[in-house]
């Protein structure tokens, strides 16, 4: 890293650290979520970028975005860029991506997830009684068509029974596919690590740890029961819900404690999928959701990390809960909330960001973008503890509006 880039890197990191610690930096940090906007900004389609195994499209697009707009954080390789062939090998049943066979979502879409129950109503005894068997015979083949042979997989007696079970033609093919997936991701990860190093050497810190955490109820809802059944389960099978989320919570805390000394100071991303206003009552939110989330936040802080809590949907009715954390240690990102009220309640407790809808970047005028940026700064910046972020990915934003957003925050958001 050149001395000039090192100075830029250090200034950007300091800006972000000051904001999280509720201090006023030299200017408001800007860490908007570019998502797939850099791909379009560089003149490519998502299908092209997803099937470019060299990762050169992703690399050049990310570096161009950083040079052109100069945010305060680096942009990592995500959204399945470069993974098209590997995804075809996996054959996930829960996802669609641009460029995949049949092209069901078009060449310029963000990946789309399909939710359906993996754990069925009559499988709870098996799920809690023999989790390994249920995972092998039910969960894995339901999530990946490439693992369909596991539906009928049974361990025979002794080594010859196992040898016979894995030597069936369909099992041989599945195992060979798994080898290809493993080797493909080993090469992919080397290329991605090299790009991330290049991004940081250009002076842009990658502030997020390369791992994330989740609220146990979100795990239950996202990966086992689906939204509708998981919410019904709060009334129809609360004991089973508690049995799973409490055990998952203990595993989460143990994993976080073991991370001490690794990625210290970095932000650990946690998306809150099912905690939004109206999804569950306040009583249920505290019992099934906040009780675990609060302790996970504290465990991350104790392990030397910054909890980056990414609230999804409206979060106005949950603000009182969010105040119950150690001051100056947490960063709350909001998609949709009364940002002035969030500042009133969380000011002096936690750093906040988000609340700026990319809808304006897509369809608004330049003046609307400027006015909205200024209002958000006026509402949230005084006293420190504010990072400017878009509510979600910029994706299809008009370039002139992105320029107006950066210019406004960079100039209007300077320390006064």
Short mmCIF file of C-alpha atoms in Angstrom, two decimals:
data_model
loop_
_atom_site.label_atom_id
_atom_site.label_comp_id
_atom_site.label_asym_id
_atom_site.label_seq_id
_atom_site.Cartn_x
_atom_site.Cartn_y
_atom_site.Cartn_z
CA UNK A 1 0.00 0.00 0.00
CA UNK A 2 1.40 3.39 -0.95
CA UNK A 3 1.76 6.04 1.76
CA UNK A 4 -0.99 8.07 0.09
CA UNK A 5 -3.39 5.12 0.05
CA UNK A 6 -2.45 4.21 3.62
CA UNK A 7 -3.38 7.73 4.75
CA UNK A 8 -6.70 7.49 2.90
CA UNK A 9 -7.38 4.04 4.36
CA UNK A 10 -6.65 5.22 7.91
CA UNK A 11 -8.79 8.36 7.55
CA UNK A 12 -11.78 6.37 6.30
CA UNK A 13 -11.50 3.75 9.05
CA UNK A 14 -11.14 6.48 11.70
CA UNK A 15 -14.23 8.23 10.36
CA UNK A 16 -16.29 5.05 10.73
CA UNK A 17 -14.89 4.19 14.16
CA UNK A 18 -15.63 7.70 15.43
CA UNK A 19 -19.24 7.50 14.24
CA UNK A 20 -19.81 4.11 15.90
CA UNK A 21 -18.31 5.47 19.13
CA UNK A 22 -20.81 8.37 18.96
CA UNK A 23 -18.16 10.96 18.17
CA UNK A 24 -18.41 13.55 15.38
CA UNK A 25 -15.83 12.77 12.66
CA UNK A 26 -14.35 15.28 10.24
CA UNK A 27 -17.22 14.45 7.90
CA UNK A 28 -20.14 12.05 7.87
CA UNK A 29 -18.93 8.60 6.78
CA UNK A 30 -20.54 7.33 3.56
CA UNK A 31 -20.95 3.58 3.30
CA UNK A 32 -23.98 3.13 1.02
CA UNK A 33 -24.77 -0.35 -0.26
CA UNK A 34 -23.87 -0.39 -3.97
CA UNK A 35 -25.10 -3.99 -4.41
CA UNK A 36 -25.15 -4.61 -8.19
CA UNK A 37 -24.97 -0.94 -9.23
CA UNK A 38 -21.20 -1.16 -9.96
CA UNK A 39 -21.84 -3.85 -12.57
CA UNK A 40 -24.23 -1.60 -14.50
CA UNK A 41 -22.02 1.45 -13.91
CA UNK A 42 -19.19 -0.43 -15.64
CA UNK A 43 -21.41 -1.34 -18.61
CA UNK A 44 -22.01 -5.04 -17.94
CA UNK A 45 -25.03 -7.24 -17.28
CA UNK A 46 -25.44 -9.32 -14.16
CA UNK A 47 -25.53 -12.48 -16.26
CA UNK A 48 -22.11 -11.61 -17.70
CA UNK A 49 -20.67 -10.91 -14.25
CA UNK A 50 -22.13 -14.03 -12.65
CA UNK A 51 -20.69 -16.30 -15.35
CA UNK A 52 -17.28 -14.60 -15.50
CA UNK A 53 -15.15 -17.11 -13.59
CA UNK A 54 -12.06 -14.94 -13.97
CA UNK A 55 -13.81 -12.36 -11.73
CA UNK A 56 -12.30 -9.65 -13.92
CA UNK A 57 -15.72 -8.06 -14.56
CA UNK A 58 -16.43 -7.92 -10.82
CA UNK A 59 -12.92 -6.67 -10.05
CA UNK A 60 -12.89 -3.86 -12.61
CA UNK A 61 -16.47 -2.84 -11.78
CA UNK A 62 -15.81 -2.60 -8.05
CA UNK A 63 -12.60 -0.62 -8.51
CA UNK A 64 -14.29 1.74 -10.98
CA UNK A 65 -17.13 2.38 -8.51
CA UNK A 66 -14.63 3.14 -5.73
CA UNK A 67 -12.56 5.48 -7.91
CA UNK A 68 -15.59 7.30 -9.31
CA UNK A 69 -17.50 7.87 -6.05
CA UNK A 70 -14.91 7.44 -3.27
CA UNK A 71 -17.06 5.94 -0.46
CA UNK A 72 -15.56 5.35 2.97
CA UNK A 73 -15.59 1.56 2.72
CA UNK A 74 -14.47 -1.03 0.23
CA UNK A 75 -16.88 -3.21 -1.69
CA UNK A 76 -16.48 -6.97 -1.45
CA UNK A 77 -17.27 -9.54 -4.11
CA UNK A 78 -20.81 -10.78 -3.38
CA UNK A 79 -24.18 -11.45 -5.02
CA UNK A 80 -22.81 -14.65 -6.62
CA UNK A 81 -20.53 -12.79 -9.04
CA UNK A 82 -18.37 -15.36 -10.79
CA UNK A 83 -20.30 -18.31 -9.34
CA UNK A 84 -22.69 -19.15 -12.19
CA UNK A 85 -21.17 -22.49 -13.19
CA UNK A 86 -20.69 -23.51 -9.56
CA UNK A 87 -24.32 -22.68 -8.81
CA UNK A 88 -25.40 -24.85 -11.74
CA UNK A 89 -23.41 -27.71 -10.24
CA UNK A 90 -25.17 -27.24 -6.88
CA UNK A 91 -28.68 -26.91 -8.37
CA UNK A 92 -30.18 -25.01 -5.40
CA UNK A 93 -33.96 -25.29 -5.21
CA UNK A 94 -34.36 -22.02 -3.28
CA UNK A 95 -32.61 -19.58 -5.60
CA UNK A 96 -32.75 -18.09 -9.11
CA UNK A 97 -29.94 -16.01 -10.59
CA UNK A 98 -29.31 -14.04 -13.77
CA UNK A 99 -28.03 -16.08 -16.68
CA UNK A 100 -29.05 -19.46 -15.25
CA UNK A 101 -30.48 -22.05 -17.67
CA UNK A 102 -33.90 -20.92 -18.83
CA UNK A 103 -33.10 -17.37 -17.65
CA UNK A 104 -36.27 -17.14 -15.49
CA UNK A 105 -35.45 -13.76 -13.94
CA UNK A 106 -33.67 -11.92 -16.77
CA UNK A 107 -30.08 -10.84 -17.31
CA UNK A 108 -30.03 -7.90 -14.88
CA UNK A 109 -31.80 -9.10 -11.76
CA UNK A 110 -30.46 -9.45 -8.27
CA UNK A 111 -30.67 -13.09 -7.17
CA UNK A 112 -34.14 -14.15 -6.05
CA UNK A 113 -34.83 -16.54 -3.18
CA UNK A 114 -37.76 -18.95 -3.00
CA UNK A 115 -39.02 -19.84 0.46
CA UNK A 116 -40.81 -23.08 1.25
CA UNK A 117 -40.95 -25.33 4.33
CA UNK A 118 -38.01 -27.71 4.69
CA UNK A 119 -39.11 -29.12 8.07
CA UNK A 120 -42.60 -30.57 7.66
CA UNK A 121 -45.32 -30.87 10.31
CA UNK A 122 -44.89 -34.62 10.82
CA UNK A 123 -41.09 -34.54 11.07
CA UNK A 124 -40.46 -32.84 14.42
CA UNK A 125 -39.86 -36.10 16.29
CA UNK A 126 -37.28 -37.16 13.71
CA UNK A 127 -35.77 -33.67 13.59
CA UNK A 128 -35.13 -33.54 17.33
CA UNK A 129 -34.45 -37.26 17.69
CA UNK A 130 -31.92 -37.85 14.89
CA UNK A 131 -30.88 -34.51 13.37
CA UNK A 132 -28.12 -36.07 11.25
CA UNK A 133 -30.46 -38.55 9.58
CA UNK A 134 -33.07 -35.86 8.94
CA UNK A 135 -30.44 -33.51 7.50
CA UNK A 136 -29.00 -36.15 5.16
CA UNK A 137 -32.28 -37.68 3.95
CA UNK A 138 -34.57 -34.64 4.05
CA UNK A 139 -32.92 -31.22 4.36
CA UNK A 140 -29.99 -31.50 1.95
CA UNK A 141 -31.91 -33.06 -0.97
CA UNK A 142 -34.77 -30.58 -0.50
CA UNK A 143 -32.35 -27.67 -0.73
CA UNK A 144 -30.20 -28.99 -3.61
CA UNK A 145 -31.29 -31.11 -6.56
CA UNK A 146 -27.66 -32.21 -6.92
CA UNK A 147 -28.07 -34.03 -3.59
CA UNK A 148 -31.29 -35.88 -4.48
CA UNK A 149 -29.52 -39.28 -4.17
CA UNK A 150 -29.28 -38.67 -0.42
CA UNK A 151 -33.05 -39.15 -0.08
CA UNK A 152 -32.56 -42.92 -0.27
CA UNK A 153 -29.10 -43.06 1.31
CA UNK A 154 -28.86 -45.58 4.14
CA UNK A 155 -25.74 -46.69 5.98
CA UNK A 156 -25.17 -50.40 5.60
CA UNK A 157 -23.41 -52.54 8.17
CA UNK A 158 -19.66 -52.15 8.39
CA UNK A 159 -17.28 -50.85 5.78
CA UNK A 160 -18.69 -53.01 3.00
CA UNK A 161 -22.20 -51.72 3.65
CA UNK A 162 -20.92 -48.13 3.40
CA UNK A 163 -18.87 -48.97 0.29
CA UNK A 164 -21.97 -50.44 -1.35
CA UNK A 165 -24.14 -47.43 -0.42
CA UNK A 166 -21.76 -44.83 -1.89
CA UNK A 167 -20.95 -46.88 -5.00
CA UNK A 168 -24.37 -46.74 -6.63
CA UNK A 169 -24.17 -44.88 -9.98
CA UNK A 170 -26.19 -41.89 -8.76
CA UNK A 171 -24.03 -41.61 -5.59
CA UNK A 172 -20.80 -41.78 -7.62
CA UNK A 173 -22.06 -38.95 -9.83
CA UNK A 174 -23.08 -36.88 -6.79
CA UNK A 175 -19.68 -37.35 -5.14
CA UNK A 176 -17.86 -36.35 -8.33
CA UNK A 177 -20.03 -33.22 -8.50
CA UNK A 178 -19.15 -32.37 -4.91
CA UNK A 179 -15.44 -32.66 -5.77
CA UNK A 180 -15.95 -30.22 -8.66
CA UNK A 181 -17.80 -27.80 -6.37
CA UNK A 182 -15.06 -27.98 -3.73
CA UNK A 183 -12.24 -27.47 -6.24
CA UNK A 184 -14.13 -24.67 -7.97
CA UNK A 185 -14.66 -22.72 -4.75
CA UNK A 186 -11.05 -23.21 -3.69
CA UNK A 187 -9.98 -21.41 -6.87
CA UNK A 188 -12.77 -18.85 -6.58
CA UNK A 189 -11.81 -17.96 -3.01
CA UNK A 190 -8.18 -17.35 -4.04
CA UNK A 191 -9.26 -14.92 -6.74
CA UNK A 192 -11.73 -13.15 -4.45
CA UNK A 193 -9.11 -12.78 -1.69
CA UNK A 194 -6.69 -11.22 -4.17
CA UNK A 195 -9.33 -8.69 -5.27
CA UNK A 196 -10.18 -7.81 -1.68
CA UNK A 197 -6.48 -7.21 -0.99
CA UNK A 198 -6.28 -4.95 -4.05
CA UNK A 199 -9.33 -2.98 -2.85
CA UNK A 200 -7.80 -2.37 0.57
CA UNK A 201 -4.43 -1.46 -0.93
CA UNK A 202 -6.26 1.17 -2.98
CA UNK A 203 -7.22 2.81 0.34
CA UNK A 204 -10.70 1.39 0.96
CA UNK A 205 -11.18 -0.62 4.19
CA UNK A 206 -13.37 -3.70 4.06
CA UNK A 207 -15.11 -3.01 7.34
CA UNK A 208 -17.20 -6.18 7.59
CA UNK A 209 -15.92 -9.44 8.97
CA UNK A 210 -16.08 -12.28 6.41
CA UNK A 211 -18.79 -14.03 8.43
CA UNK A 212 -22.19 -13.13 9.80
CA UNK A 213 -24.59 -14.08 12.55
CA UNK A 214 -28.36 -14.50 12.72
CA UNK A 215 -31.13 -14.38 15.28
CA UNK A 216 -32.09 -18.01 16.07
CA UNK A 217 -35.75 -17.39 15.22
CA UNK A 218 -34.70 -16.15 11.77
CA UNK A 219 -32.79 -19.39 11.28
CA UNK A 220 -35.90 -21.34 12.25
CA UNK A 221 -38.11 -19.32 9.92
CA UNK A 222 -35.75 -18.87 6.96
CA UNK A 223 -34.28 -22.36 6.71
CA UNK A 224 -36.74 -24.72 8.34
CA UNK A 225 -40.39 -23.67 8.48
CA UNK A 226 -40.88 -20.64 6.24
CA UNK A 227 -42.51 -17.38 7.29
CA UNK A 228 -46.15 -18.45 7.58
CA UNK A 229 -45.58 -21.73 9.42
CA UNK A 230 -42.97 -20.24 11.77
CA UNK A 231 -45.39 -17.53 12.89
CA UNK A 232 -48.21 -20.03 13.31
CA UNK A 233 -45.83 -22.18 15.36
CA UNK A 234 -45.61 -19.41 17.99
CA UNK A 235 -49.19 -20.36 18.88
CA UNK A 236 -49.43 -24.01 17.84
CA UNK A 237 -46.05 -25.46 18.88
CA UNK A 238 -44.23 -22.92 21.11
CA UNK A 239 -42.30 -25.64 22.95
CA UNK A 240 -40.69 -26.87 19.72
CA UNK A 241 -39.82 -23.31 18.70
CA UNK A 242 -38.14 -22.66 22.05
CA UNK A 243 -36.34 -26.00 21.92
CA UNK A 244 -34.74 -25.12 18.61
CA UNK A 245 -33.99 -21.43 19.09
CA UNK A 246 -32.58 -21.90 22.60
CA UNK A 247 -30.20 -24.63 21.40
CA UNK A 248 -29.20 -22.57 18.36
CA UNK A 249 -28.59 -19.57 20.62
CA UNK A 250 -26.13 -21.56 22.76
CA UNK A 251 -24.25 -22.64 19.62
CA UNK A 252 -24.17 -19.04 18.41
CA UNK A 253 -22.76 -17.69 21.67
CA UNK A 254 -20.08 -20.41 21.75
CA UNK A 255 -19.06 -19.59 18.17
CA UNK A 256 -18.84 -15.87 18.94
CA UNK A 257 -16.74 -16.45 22.05
CA UNK A 258 -14.35 -18.60 20.01
CA UNK A 259 -13.87 -15.71 17.55
CA UNK A 260 -12.13 -13.47 20.09
CA UNK A 261 -8.88 -12.28 18.58
CA UNK A 262 -10.08 -12.84 15.00
CA UNK A 263 -11.46 -9.94 12.92
CA UNK A 264 -11.48 -7.73 16.01
CA UNK A 265 -12.81 -4.24 15.33
CA UNK A 266 -14.68 -5.34 12.23
CA UNK A 267 -18.45 -5.19 11.77
CA UNK A 268 -20.36 -8.47 12.04
CA UNK A 269 -23.43 -8.35 9.82
CA UNK A 270 -26.79 -9.49 11.20
CA UNK A 271 -29.89 -9.16 9.02
CA UNK A 272 -33.14 -9.09 11.02
CA UNK A 273 -35.58 -10.82 8.71
CA UNK A 274 -38.62 -11.51 10.88
CA UNK A 275 -38.45 -8.86 13.61
CA UNK A 276 -40.15 -6.02 11.74
CA UNK A 277 -43.26 -4.19 12.93
CA UNK A 278 -46.40 -6.30 12.72
CA UNK A 279 -44.75 -9.68 12.18
CA UNK A 280 -45.23 -10.62 15.81
CA UNK A 281 -46.62 -8.96 18.89
CA UNK A 282 -44.39 -6.94 21.20
CA UNK A 283 -44.63 -9.73 23.76
CA UNK A 284 -43.58 -12.38 21.22
CA UNK A 285 -40.83 -10.11 19.90
CA UNK A 286 -39.24 -9.87 23.33
CA UNK A 287 -39.67 -13.58 24.08
CA UNK A 288 -38.66 -15.16 20.79
CA UNK A 289 -36.52 -12.51 19.15
CA UNK A 290 -35.06 -9.66 21.21
CA UNK A 291 -34.09 -11.86 24.17
CA UNK A 292 -31.59 -13.68 21.95
CA UNK A 293 -30.61 -10.72 19.75
CA UNK A 294 -29.70 -8.56 22.75
CA UNK A 295 -27.41 -11.25 24.18
CA UNK A 296 -25.80 -11.91 20.80
CA UNK A 297 -25.07 -8.18 20.46
CA UNK A 298 -23.40 -8.16 23.87
CA UNK A 299 -21.41 -11.32 23.08
CA UNK A 300 -20.10 -9.75 19.85
CA UNK A 301 -19.03 -6.65 21.76
CA UNK A 302 -17.27 -8.76 24.39
CA UNK A 303 -15.49 -10.62 21.56
CA UNK A 304 -14.13 -7.35 20.19
CA UNK A 305 -16.50 -6.91 17.24
CA UNK A 306 -18.97 -4.22 16.18
CA UNK A 307 -22.51 -5.62 15.83
CA UNK A 308 -23.87 -4.34 12.51
CA UNK A 309 -27.61 -4.82 12.98
CA UNK A 310 -29.41 -4.59 9.64
CA UNK A 311 -33.11 -4.15 10.36
CA UNK A 312 -35.42 -5.08 7.49
CA UNK A 313 -38.87 -3.60 6.99
CA UNK A 314 -40.45 -1.08 9.36
CA UNK A 315 -38.88 -0.90 12.80
CA UNK A 316 -40.65 1.95 14.57
CA UNK A 317 -42.24 -0.17 17.30
CA UNK A 318 -38.95 -1.91 18.17
CA UNK A 319 -36.85 1.16 18.94
CA UNK A 320 -37.30 0.91 22.71
CA UNK A 321 -35.81 -2.59 22.66
CA UNK A 322 -32.87 -1.41 20.57
CA UNK A 323 -31.89 1.06 23.30
CA UNK A 324 -31.03 -1.82 25.66
CA UNK A 325 -27.39 -2.19 24.58
CA UNK A 326 -24.01 -0.85 25.78
CA UNK A 327 -23.52 2.75 24.56
CA UNK A 328 -21.17 3.48 21.66
CA UNK A 329 -20.67 -0.14 20.61
CA UNK A 330 -23.47 -0.93 18.12
CA UNK A 331 -24.37 0.18 14.60
CA UNK A 332 -28.07 -0.05 13.67
CA UNK A 333 -28.97 0.12 9.98
CA UNK A 334 -32.59 0.95 9.14
CA UNK A 335 -34.52 0.20 5.99
CA UNK A 336 -37.73 1.96 6.95
CA UNK A 337 -38.14 3.91 10.18
CA UNK A 338 -38.80 7.43 11.41
CA UNK A 339 -35.12 8.43 11.40
CA UNK A 340 -35.69 11.55 13.53
CA UNK A 341 -37.39 9.39 16.17
CA UNK A 342 -34.65 6.78 15.91
CA UNK A 343 -32.08 9.51 16.55
CA UNK A 344 -34.10 10.82 19.49
CA UNK A 345 -34.29 7.41 21.14
CA UNK A 346 -30.90 5.98 20.15
CA UNK A 347 -28.78 9.14 20.23
CA UNK A 348 -26.11 8.68 22.86
CA UNK A 349 -26.66 4.91 22.77
CA UNK A 350 -25.96 3.59 19.25
CA UNK A 351 -24.80 4.74 15.85
CA UNK A 352 -27.55 4.74 13.21
CA UNK A 353 -27.62 4.70 9.43
CA UNK A 354 -29.89 3.93 6.50
CA UNK A 355 -33.32 5.42 6.00
CA UNK A 356 -32.46 6.83 2.55
CA UNK A 357 -34.59 5.02 -0.02
CA UNK A 358 -32.82 4.05 -3.27
CA UNK A 359 -36.23 4.52 -4.91
CA UNK A 360 -35.23 8.19 -5.07
CA UNK A 361 -31.99 7.27 -6.83
CA UNK A 362 -33.94 5.23 -9.37
CA UNK A 363 -36.89 7.52 -10.06
CA UNK A 364 -36.42 10.85 -8.24
CA UNK A 365 -34.98 14.10 -9.47
CA UNK A 366 -31.52 15.36 -8.60
CA UNK A 367 -33.04 18.07 -6.40
CA UNK A 368 -35.17 15.54 -4.52
CA UNK A 369 -32.03 13.54 -3.80
CA UNK A 370 -30.20 16.63 -2.54
CA UNK A 371 -33.09 17.78 -0.33
CA UNK A 372 -33.61 14.32 1.17
CA UNK A 373 -29.92 13.91 1.94
CA UNK A 374 -29.83 17.26 3.73
CA UNK A 375 -32.92 16.50 5.80
CA UNK A 376 -31.50 13.13 6.85
CA UNK A 377 -28.26 14.80 7.89
CA UNK A 378 -30.12 17.53 9.80
CA UNK A 379 -32.21 14.90 11.62
CA UNK A 380 -29.47 12.41 12.44
CA UNK A 381 -25.97 13.89 12.35
CA UNK A 382 -25.91 16.41 15.24
CA UNK A 383 -23.91 15.07 18.16
CA UNK A 384 -22.33 12.26 16.15
CA UNK A 385 -23.34 8.63 15.84
CA UNK A 386 -24.50 8.73 12.21
CA UNK A 387 -23.24 6.97 9.09
CA UNK A 388 -24.89 7.72 5.76
CA UNK A 389 -26.18 4.55 4.13
CA UNK A 390 -28.86 3.78 1.61
CA UNK A 391 -31.77 1.78 3.01
CA UNK A 392 -30.87 -1.10 0.71
CA UNK A 393 -28.83 -1.68 -2.45
CA UNK A 394 -28.57 1.07 -5.06
CA UNK A 395 -28.92 -1.51 -7.88
CA UNK A 396 -30.67 0.37 -10.72
CA UNK A 397 -29.89 3.95 -9.64
CA UNK A 398 -29.44 6.77 -12.13
CA UNK A 399 -25.81 7.80 -12.16
CA UNK A 400 -26.52 11.54 -11.92
CA UNK A 401 -28.53 10.88 -8.75
CA UNK A 402 -25.75 8.80 -7.24
CA UNK A 403 -23.33 11.64 -7.96
CA UNK A 404 -25.72 14.13 -6.34
CA UNK A 405 -26.03 11.92 -3.24
CA UNK A 406 -22.27 11.61 -2.78
CA UNK A 407 -21.60 15.30 -3.46
CA UNK A 408 -24.32 16.44 -1.05
CA UNK A 409 -23.27 14.25 1.86
CA UNK A 410 -19.58 14.95 1.30
CA UNK A 411 -20.09 18.73 1.34
CA UNK A 412 -23.14 19.25 3.57
CA UNK A 413 -21.96 16.57 5.98
CA UNK A 414 -18.62 18.14 6.89
CA UNK A 415 -17.95 18.94 10.54
CA UNK A 416 -19.09 22.50 11.32
#
